[in-house]
Amino acid sequence: MSRDPGLQPERTRLAWRRTLLAVTAILLLELRLAFTGRTFDAVLAGLAVVAWLGVLVVDWRRATGSGPRRVARWSVPLTALATAGLALLGVLHVVRGLR
């Protein structure tokens, strides 16, 4: 039984697109909180936009196949760092909301 060489790249592209979709949803929630009138929330939204742009560049190149065939050494750690940063922003919102 031979394996189809086209399936693995397709699954990889779909996974990167799901990552981008999830980070975009988090960004939209963060932007919604930014319009509360508090400076702290606006700063957190700005950080979320920067993280989203980083993930967008990496994920879009990987999802469309326009990037290099080999994964750049910095692309996966950058995505993980941005995701962890967005999780930290969510924790900051929850902690700030409890006060």
CSV table of N, CA and C in Angstrom, one decimal, residues 2-91:
chain,number,residue,atom,x,y,z
A,2,SER,N,0.7,2.1,-1.0
A,2,SER,CA,1.6,3.3,-1.0
A,2,SER,C,0.8,4.5,-0.4
A,3,ARG,N,1.6,5.4,0.1
A,3,ARG,CA,0.9,6.6,0.7
A,3,ARG,C,0.9,7.7,-0.3
A,4,ASP,N,-0.1,8.5,-0.2
A,4,ASP,CA,-0.3,9.7,-1.1
A,4,ASP,C,0.6,10.8,-0.6
A,5,PRO,N,1.6,11.2,-1.4
A,5,PRO,CA,2.5,12.3,-0.9
A,5,PRO,C,1.8,13.6,-0.7
A,6,GLY,N,0.6,13.8,-1.2
A,6,GLY,CA,-0.1,15.1,-1.2
A,6,GLY,C,-0.9,15.3,0.1
A,7,LEU,N,-1.1,14.2,0.9
A,7,LEU,CA,-1.9,14.3,2.1
A,7,LEU,C,-1.2,15.0,3.2
A,8,GLN,N,0.0,14.7,3.5
A,8,GLN,CA,0.7,15.3,4.6
A,8,GLN,C,0.9,16.8,4.4
A,9,PRO,N,1.3,17.3,3.3
A,9,PRO,CA,1.3,18.8,3.2
A,9,PRO,C,0.0,19.5,3.3
A,10,GLU,N,-1.1,18.8,2.8
A,10,GLU,CA,-2.4,19.3,3.0
A,10,GLU,C,-2.8,19.4,4.5
A,11,ARG,N,-2.5,18.4,5.2
A,11,ARG,CA,-2.9,18.4,6.6
A,11,ARG,C,-2.1,19.5,7.4
A,12,THR,N,-0.8,19.6,7.0
A,12,THR,CA,0.0,20.7,7.6
A,12,THR,C,-0.6,22.1,7.3
A,13,ARG,N,-1.0,22.3,6.0
A,13,ARG,CA,-1.6,23.6,5.7
A,13,ARG,C,-2.8,23.8,6.5
A,14,LEU,N,-3.7,22.8,6.6
A,14,LEU,CA,-4.9,22.9,7.4
A,14,LEU,C,-4.6,23.2,8.8
A,15,ALA,N,-3.6,22.6,9.4
A,15,ALA,CA,-3.3,22.8,10.8
A,15,ALA,C,-2.8,24.3,11.0
A,16,TRP,N,-2.0,24.8,10.1
A,16,TRP,CA,-1.6,26.2,10.2
A,16,TRP,C,-2.8,27.2,10.1
A,17,ARG,N,-3.7,26.8,9.2
A,17,ARG,CA,-4.9,27.7,9.0
A,17,ARG,C,-5.7,27.7,10.3
A,18,ARG,N,-5.9,26.5,10.9
A,18,ARG,CA,-6.6,26.5,12.2
A,18,ARG,C,-6.0,27.3,13.2
A,19,THR,N,-4.6,27.2,13.3
A,19,THR,CA,-3.9,28.1,14.3
A,19,THR,C,-4.2,29.5,14.0
A,20,LEU,N,-4.1,29.9,12.8
A,20,LEU,CA,-4.4,31.3,12.5
A,20,LEU,C,-5.8,31.7,12.8
A,21,LEU,N,-6.7,30.9,12.5
A,21,LEU,CA,-8.1,31.1,12.8
A,21,LEU,C,-8.3,31.3,14.4
A,22,ALA,N,-7.7,30.4,15.1
A,22,ALA,CA,-7.9,30.5,16.6
A,22,ALA,C,-7.2,31.8,17.1
A,23,VAL,N,-6.1,32.2,16.6
A,23,VAL,CA,-5.4,33.4,17.1
A,23,VAL,C,-6.2,34.6,16.7
A,24,THR,N,-6.8,34.6,15.5
A,24,THR,CA,-7.7,35.7,15.0
A,24,THR,C,-8.9,35.8,15.9
A,25,ALA,N,-9.5,34.7,16.4
A,25,ALA,CA,-10.6,34.8,17.3
A,25,ALA,C,-10.2,35.4,18.6
A,26,ILE,N,-9.1,35.1,19.1
A,26,ILE,CA,-8.6,35.6,20.3
A,26,ILE,C,-8.3,37.1,20.2
A,27,LEU,N,-7.8,37.5,19.0
A,27,LEU,CA,-7.5,38.9,18.8
A,27,LEU,C,-8.8,39.7,18.7
A,28,LEU,N,-9.8,39.2,18.1
A,28,LEU,CA,-11.1,39.9,18.1
A,28,LEU,C,-11.7,40.1,19.4
A,29,LEU,N,-11.6,39.1,20.3
A,29,LEU,CA,-12.1,39.2,21.7
A,29,LEU,C,-11.3,40.3,22.4
A,30,GLU,N,-10.0,40.3,22.2
A,30,GLU,CA,-9.1,41.2,22.8
A,30,GLU,C,-9.4,42.7,22.4
A,31,LEU,N,-9.7,42.8,21.1
A,31,LEU,CA,-10.1,44.2,20.6
A,31,LEU,C,-11.4,44.6,21.1
A,32,ARG,N,-12.3,43.7,21.3
A,32,ARG,CA,-13.6,44.0,21.9
A,32,ARG,C,-13.4,44.6,23.3
A,33,LEU,N,-12.5,44.0,24.1
A,33,LEU,CA,-12.2,44.5,25.4
A,33,LEU,C,-11.4,45.9,25.4
A,34,ALA,N,-10.8,46.2,24.3
A,34,ALA,CA,-10.0,47.4,24.2
A,34,ALA,C,-10.8,48.6,24.2
A,35,PHE,N,-12.1,48.5,23.9
A,35,PHE,CA,-12.9,49.7,23.8
A,35,PHE,C,-13.7,50.0,25.0
A,36,THR,N,-13.2,49.5,26.2
A,36,THR,CA,-13.8,49.8,27.5
A,36,THR,C,-13.4,51.1,28.0
A,37,GLY,N,-12.5,51.8,27.4
A,37,GLY,CA,-12.1,53.1,27.8
A,37,GLY,C,-10.9,53.1,28.8
A,38,ARG,N,-10.4,51.9,29.2
A,38,ARG,CA,-9.3,51.9,30.1
A,38,ARG,C,-8.0,51.7,29.3
A,39,THR,N,-7.0,52.5,29.7
A,39,THR,CA,-5.7,52.4,29.0
A,39,THR,C,-5.0,51.1,29.0
A,40,PHE,N,-5.1,50.4,30.1
A,40,PHE,CA,-4.6,49.1,30.3
A,40,PHE,C,-5.1,48.1,29.2
A,41,ASP,N,-6.4,48.1,29.0
A,41,ASP,CA,-7.0,47.3,28.0
A,41,ASP,C,-6.5,47.6,26.6
A,42,ALA,N,-6.4,48.9,26.3
A,42,ALA,CA,-5.9,49.3,25.0
A,42,ALA,C,-4.4,48.8,24.8
A,43,VAL,N,-3.6,48.9,25.8
A,43,VAL,CA,-2.2,48.4,25.7
A,43,VAL,C,-2.2,46.9,25.4
A,44,LEU,N,-3.0,46.2,26.2
A,44,LEU,CA,-3.1,44.7,26.0
A,44,LEU,C,-3.6,44.4,24.5
A,45,ALA,N,-4.5,45.2,24.0
A,45,ALA,CA,-5.0,45.0,22.7
A,45,ALA,C,-3.9,45.3,21.7
A,46,GLY,N,-3.1,46.3,21.9
A,46,GLY,CA,-2.0,46.6,21.0
A,46,GLY,C,-1.0,45.4,21.0
A,47,LEU,N,-0.7,44.9,22.2
A,47,LEU,CA,0.2,43.7,22.2
A,47,LEU,C,-0.4,42.5,21.5
A,48,ALA,N,-1.7,42.3,21.6
A,48,ALA,CA,-2.3,41.2,20.9
A,48,ALA,C,-2.3,41.4,19.4
A,49,VAL,N,-2.3,42.7,18.9
A,49,VAL,CA,-2.2,42.9,17.5
A,49,VAL,C,-0.8,42.6,17.0
A,50,VAL,N,0.2,42.9,17.8
A,50,VAL,CA,1.6,42.6,17.4
A,50,VAL,C,1.8,41.1,17.4
A,51,ALA,N,1.3,40.4,18.4
A,51,ALA,CA,1.4,38.9,18.4
A,51,ALA,C,0.6,38.3,17.2
A,52,TRP,N,-0.5,38.9,16.9
A,52,TRP,CA,-1.3,38.3,15.8
A,52,TRP,C,-0.6,38.6,14.4
A,53,LEU,N,0.0,39.7,14.3
A,53,LEU,CA,0.8,40.0,13.0
A,53,LEU,C,1.9,39.0,12.9
A,54,GLY,N,2.6,38.7,14.0
A,54,GLY,CA,3.7,37.7,13.9
A,54,GLY,C,3.2,36.3,13.5
A,55,VAL,N,2.1,35.9,14.1
A,55,VAL,CA,1.5,34.6,13.8
A,55,VAL,C,1.0,34.6,12.3
A,56,LEU,N,0.4,35.7,11.9
A,56,LEU,CA,-0.1,35.9,10.6
A,56,LEU,C,1.0,35.6,9.5
A,57,VAL,N,2.1,36.3,9.7
A,57,VAL,CA,3.2,36.2,8.7
A,57,VAL,C,3.7,34.7,8.7
A,58,VAL,N,3.9,34.1,9.8
A,58,VAL,CA,4.4,32.8,9.9
A,58,VAL,C,3.4,31.8,9.3
A,59,ASP,N,2.2,31.8,9.9
A,59,ASP,CA,1.2,30.9,9.5
A,59,ASP,C,0.7,31.0,8.0
A,60,TRP,N,0.6,32.2,7.5
A,60,TRP,CA,0.2,32.4,6.2
A,60,TRP,C,1.2,31.8,5.2
A,61,ARG,N,2.5,32.0,5.5
A,61,ARG,CA,3.5,31.5,4.6
A,61,ARG,C,3.5,29.9,4.7
A,62,ARG,N,3.3,29.4,5.8
A,62,ARG,CA,3.3,27.9,6.0
A,62,ARG,C,2.0,27.3,5.4
A,63,ALA,N,0.8,28.0,5.6
A,63,ALA,CA,-0.5,27.5,5.1
A,63,ALA,C,-0.6,27.6,3.6
A,64,THR,N,0.0,28.6,3.0
A,64,THR,CA,-0.1,28.7,1.5
A,64,THR,C,1.0,28.0,0.8
A,65,GLY,N,2.0,27.6,1.5
A,65,GLY,CA,3.1,27.0,0.9
A,65,GLY,C,4.1,27.9,0.2
A,66,SER,N,3.9,29.2,0.5
A,66,SER,CA,4.8,30.2,-0.2
A,66,SER,C,6.1,30.4,0.6
A,67,GLY,N,6.2,29.8,1.7
A,67,GLY,CA,7.5,29.8,2.5
A,67,GLY,C,8.4,28.7,2.0
A,68,PRO,N,9.5,28.6,2.7
A,68,PRO,CA,10.5,27.6,2.3
A,68,PRO,C,9.9,26.2,2.6
A,69,ARG,N,10.4,25.2,1.9
A,69,ARG,CA,10.0,23.9,2.2
A,69,ARG,C,10.3,23.4,3.6
A,70,ARG,N,11.5,23.7,4.0
A,70,ARG,CA,11.8,23.4,5.4
A,70,ARG,C,11.2,24.5,6.4
A,71,VAL,N,10.8,24.1,7.5
A,71,VAL,CA,10.3,25.0,8.5
A,71,VAL,C,11.5,25.8,9.0
A,72,ALA,N,11.4,27.1,9.0
A,72,ALA,CA,12.5,27.9,9.5
A,72,ALA,C,12.6,27.7,11.0
A,73,ARG,N,13.8,27.8,11.5
A,73,ARG,CA,14.0,27.5,12.9
A,73,ARG,C,13.2,28.4,13.9
A,74,TRP,N,12.8,29.6,13.4
A,74,TRP,CA,12.2,30.5,14.3
A,74,TRP,C,10.6,30.5,14.1
A,75,SER,N,10.1,29.9,13.1
A,75,SER,CA,8.7,30.0,12.9
A,75,SER,C,7.8,29.3,13.9
A,76,VAL,N,8.1,28.1,14.3
A,76,VAL,CA,7.3,27.4,15.3
A,76,VAL,C,7.5,28.0,16.7
A,77,PRO,N,8.8,28.3,17.1
A,77,PRO,CA,8.9,29.0,18.4
A,77,PRO,C,8.2,30.4,18.5
A,78,LEU,N,8.2,31.1,17.4
A,78,LEU,CA,7.5,32.4,17.3
A,78,LEU,C,6.0,32.2,17.5
A,79,THR,N,5.4,31.2,16.8
A,79,THR,CA,4.0,30.9,17.0
A,79,THR,C,3.7,30.5,18.4
A,80,ALA,N,4.5,29.7,19.0
A,80,ALA,CA,4.3,29.2,20.3
A,80,ALA,C,4.4,30.4,21.3
A,81,LEU,N,5.4,31.2,21.1
A,81,LEU,CA,5.6,32.4,22.0
A,81,LEU,C,4.4,33.4,21.9
A,82,ALA,N,3.9,33.6,20.7
A,82,ALA,CA,2.7,34.5,20.5
A,82,ALA,C,1.5,33.9,21.1
A,83,THR,N,1.3,32.6,21.0
A,83,THR,CA,0.2,31.9,21.6
A,83,THR,C,0.2,32.0,23.1
A,84,ALA,N,1.4,31.8,23.7
A,84,ALA,CA,1.6,31.9,25.1
A,84,ALA,C,1.4,33.3,25.6
A,85,GLY,N,1.8,34.2,24.8
A,85,GLY,CA,1.6,35.7,25.1
A,85,GLY,C,0.1,36.0,25.1
A,86,LEU,N,-0.6,35.5,24.2
A,86,LEU,CA,-2.0,35.8,24.2
A,86,LEU,C,-2.7,35.1,25.3
A,87,ALA,N,-2.3,33.9,25.7
A,87,ALA,CA,-2.9,33.3,26.9
A,87,ALA,C,-2.6,34.1,28.2
A,88,LEU,N,-1.4,34.7,28.2
A,88,LEU,CA,-1.0,35.6,29.4
A,88,LEU,C,-1.9,36.8,29.4
A,89,LEU,N,-2.1,37.4,28.2
A,89,LEU,CA,-3.0,38.5,28.2
A,89,LEU,C,-4.4,38.2,28.7
A,90,GLY,N,-4.9,37.0,28.4
A,90,GLY,CA,-6.2,36.6,28.9
A,90,GLY,C,-6.2,36.5,30.4
A,91,VAL,N,-5.1,35.9,30.9
A,91,VAL,CA,-5.0,35.8,32.4
A,91,VAL,C,-4.9,37.2,33.0
